[in-house]
C-alpha positions as MATLAB code, in Angstrom:
seq = 'XXXXXXXXXXXXXXXXXXXXXXXXXXXXXXXXXXXXXXXXXXXXXXXXXXXXXXXXXXXXXXXXXXXXXXXXXXXXXXXXXXXXXXXXXXXXXXXXXXXXXXXXXXXXXXXXXXXXXXXXXXXXXXXXXXXXXXXXXXXXXXXXXXXXXXXXXXXXXXXXXXXXXXXXXXXXXXXXXXXXXXXXXXXXXXXXXXXXXXXXXXXXXXX';
ca = [
      52.497   35.319   -2.458;
      50.737   31.992   -2.643;
      47.006   31.879   -2.361;
      45.837   29.834    0.603;
      42.358   28.534   -0.145;
      40.583   25.948    2.102;
      39.817   22.406    1.071;
      36.917   22.002   -1.405;
      37.446   25.360   -2.962;
      39.362   26.887   -5.840;
      41.268   30.179   -6.167;
      39.788   32.901   -8.442;
      42.500   35.412   -9.410;
      41.443   39.016   -9.468;
      43.435   42.214  -10.312;
      45.671   42.725   -7.327;
      43.911   40.122   -5.114;
      42.287   36.646   -5.200;
      39.105   35.089   -3.989;
      38.484   31.602   -2.714;
      35.269   30.082   -4.117;
      33.751   26.909   -2.797;
      33.395   24.068   -5.310;
      29.968   23.032   -6.568;
      28.210   21.092   -3.844;
      29.824   23.071   -0.999;
      28.812   26.211    0.906;
      31.054   28.839    2.553;
      31.228   28.628    6.329;
      31.635   31.609    8.618;
      35.058   30.270    9.612;
      36.241   30.450    5.994;
      35.966   26.785    5.273;
      33.777   25.112    2.722;
      31.185   22.625    4.006;
      29.127   20.054    2.143;
      25.801   21.278    0.826;
      23.082   18.708    1.677;
      20.966   18.842   -1.414;
      18.659   16.201    0.023;
      17.206   18.845    2.387;
      15.521   20.171   -0.742;
      15.047   16.821   -2.426;
      12.031   17.927   -4.366;
      14.230   20.544   -6.019;
      16.932   18.166   -7.074;
      15.278   14.739   -7.428;
      12.166   13.821   -9.464;
       8.851   12.644   -7.918;
       8.695    9.130   -6.527;
      12.481    8.988   -5.807;
      14.746    9.281   -2.812;
      17.825   11.420   -2.322;
      21.160   10.257   -0.998;
      23.520   13.053   -0.009;
      27.244   12.408   -0.722;
      30.334   14.522   -0.085;
      30.017   17.474   -2.423;
      27.192   15.946   -4.364;
      24.069   13.758   -4.225;
      22.389   10.916   -5.836;
      18.687   10.185   -6.783;
      17.171    6.731   -6.751;
      13.712    5.734   -7.856;
      11.552    4.472   -4.932;
      10.473    0.804   -4.736;
       7.814    0.120   -7.279;
       9.150    2.775   -9.694;
      11.757    2.705  -12.451;
      13.676    5.262  -14.470;
      11.846    6.197  -17.622;
      13.914    4.880  -20.568;
      15.321    7.343  -22.954;
      15.229   10.292  -20.552;
      18.471   10.934  -18.726;
      18.947   12.945  -15.538;
      18.536   16.704  -15.817;
      21.041   19.399  -15.169;
      20.189   19.458  -11.426;
      19.505   15.734  -11.053;
      22.279   13.163  -10.476;
      20.219   10.169  -11.453;
      16.845    9.598  -13.195;
      14.861   12.554  -14.456;
      11.594   10.673  -14.359;
      10.530    7.778  -12.175;
       7.504    5.914  -13.624;
       5.383    3.341  -11.922;
       6.261   -0.244  -12.551;
       3.257   -2.291  -13.613;
       3.967   -5.517  -11.740;
       0.852   -7.093  -13.161;
       2.113   -6.768  -16.691;
       5.742   -7.584  -16.216;
       5.079  -10.737  -14.297;
       6.771   -9.626  -11.033;
       3.532   -9.547   -9.034;
       3.052  -12.481   -6.653;
      -0.664  -13.050   -7.066;
      -2.185  -16.498   -6.892;
      -3.880  -17.725  -10.120;
      -7.272  -17.537   -8.267;
      -6.861  -13.779   -7.791;
      -6.900  -10.730  -10.092;
      -3.868   -8.499  -10.158;
      -4.552   -4.762   -9.986;
      -1.724   -2.309  -10.438;
      -1.438    0.679   -8.027;
       0.962    3.579   -7.798;
       4.221    1.979   -6.704;
       2.761   -1.423   -5.923;
      -0.079   -3.771   -6.674;
      -2.989   -5.632   -4.993;
      -4.410   -9.062   -5.467;
      -8.146   -8.864   -5.607;
     -11.010  -11.401   -5.931;
     -13.681  -11.642   -8.539;
     -17.365  -11.248   -7.674;
     -18.526  -14.415   -5.905;
     -15.162  -15.040   -4.323;
     -13.637  -14.067   -0.993;
     -10.066  -13.536    0.027;
      -8.370  -16.029    2.351;
      -5.134  -14.981    4.109;
      -2.425  -17.606    4.202;
       0.956  -17.860    5.871;
       3.872  -17.620    3.428;
       6.392  -20.413    4.131;
       8.366  -23.075    2.359;
       5.302  -24.819    1.194;
       3.311  -21.757    0.122;
       4.516  -18.673   -1.890;
       1.300  -16.683   -1.689;
      -0.085  -14.695    1.216;
      -3.694  -14.832   -0.010;
      -5.977  -16.840   -2.336;
      -9.612  -16.444   -3.496;
     -12.123  -19.070   -2.650;
     -15.631  -19.474   -3.914;
     -18.379  -18.062   -1.663;
     -20.949  -20.705   -1.172;
     -24.030  -18.486   -1.249;
     -26.254  -21.529   -0.719;
     -24.594  -22.307    2.653;
     -25.746  -19.023    4.168;
     -29.374  -20.018    3.910;
     -30.623  -16.654    2.539;
     -31.535  -17.673   -1.026;
     -34.233  -20.022   -2.257;
     -35.006  -21.207    1.258;
     -38.579  -22.398    0.435;
     -40.317  -23.614   -2.678;
     -37.030  -24.273   -4.378;
     -33.383  -25.130   -3.987;
     -30.057  -23.230   -4.213;
     -27.322  -24.632   -6.564;
     -23.858  -23.249   -5.897;
     -21.301  -22.955   -8.673;
     -17.869  -21.330   -8.946;
     -18.331  -17.617   -8.387;
     -22.032  -17.656   -8.460;
     -25.256  -19.659   -7.688;
     -28.668  -20.431   -9.172;
     -32.080  -20.809   -7.747;
     -34.132  -23.728   -9.107;
     -37.776  -23.060   -8.185;
     -40.292  -25.778   -7.774;
     -42.994  -26.090  -10.409;
     -45.549  -23.285  -10.051;
     -42.918  -20.823   -8.623;
     -40.711  -18.352  -10.172;
     -37.401  -16.547   -9.178;
     -37.980  -13.170   -7.584;
     -35.031  -10.932   -6.678;
     -35.438   -8.795   -3.495;
     -32.999   -6.767   -1.379;
     -29.885   -9.003   -1.626;
     -32.138  -12.100   -1.344;
     -33.559  -14.318   -4.136;
     -36.726  -16.195   -3.349;
     -39.168  -18.463   -5.118;
     -42.599  -16.818   -5.289;
     -45.872  -18.315   -6.407;
     -46.813  -17.928  -10.045;
     -50.358  -16.508  -10.336;
     -51.479  -18.607  -13.312;
     -54.892  -17.009  -13.239;
     -53.496  -13.556  -13.820;
     -50.977  -14.606  -16.435;
     -53.286  -16.642  -18.632;
     -56.996  -15.695  -18.745;
     -57.783  -18.719  -20.936;
     -56.139  -21.272  -18.698;
     -59.490  -22.576  -17.500;
     -62.406  -23.867  -19.539;
     -65.303  -21.710  -20.605;
     -67.879  -20.965  -17.880;
     -65.299  -21.752  -15.162;
     -63.500  -19.603  -12.758;
     -59.746  -19.701  -12.143;
     -58.646  -19.704   -8.544;
     -54.942  -19.386   -7.792;
     -53.384  -21.623   -5.134;
     -49.937  -21.841   -3.641;
     -47.803  -23.258   -6.387;
     -50.729  -24.158   -8.557;
     -54.312  -23.143   -9.550;
];
């Protein structure tokens, strides 16, 4: 007689009988048919890390996730229909990162972030026809906060930093997140500052 095997199977001839075997990518069903095997239910078995699985009729496909690319020179393995290794794309190196020139691009796994240097703060912007960047870095005017060099000196802001210019007779002193101008004790610093047979007496900003 003629073997009658279901769709998506093949006939395996045996001595005196035959067996219907489901094709690769299909599983036998209790009703005798062959149904598609959804390999994506076990994607970590068939696809590499940092990839997504797409089930197809009788097979499957693996695609590297966004921010990852197939490692060149390594083709898909025996179980993988697609890339064998998906490596991170360094957007900061290949020029695809959209970071403003005022920011610093830092690569992350599958993506990147635009950070600011010390002395700068991030300003969020609306991306539209006139602006391609969602954020820029602007200089922090430390002098505007009124914390540094408040008395006996003046604060000079510059890009990314600032400087305290103390009045004569005062020196820069760094405290807990605050820089002040403190009196210089000339009498303690120089014992010969006064003439012989005289006594040095320190005053605020002088002696």
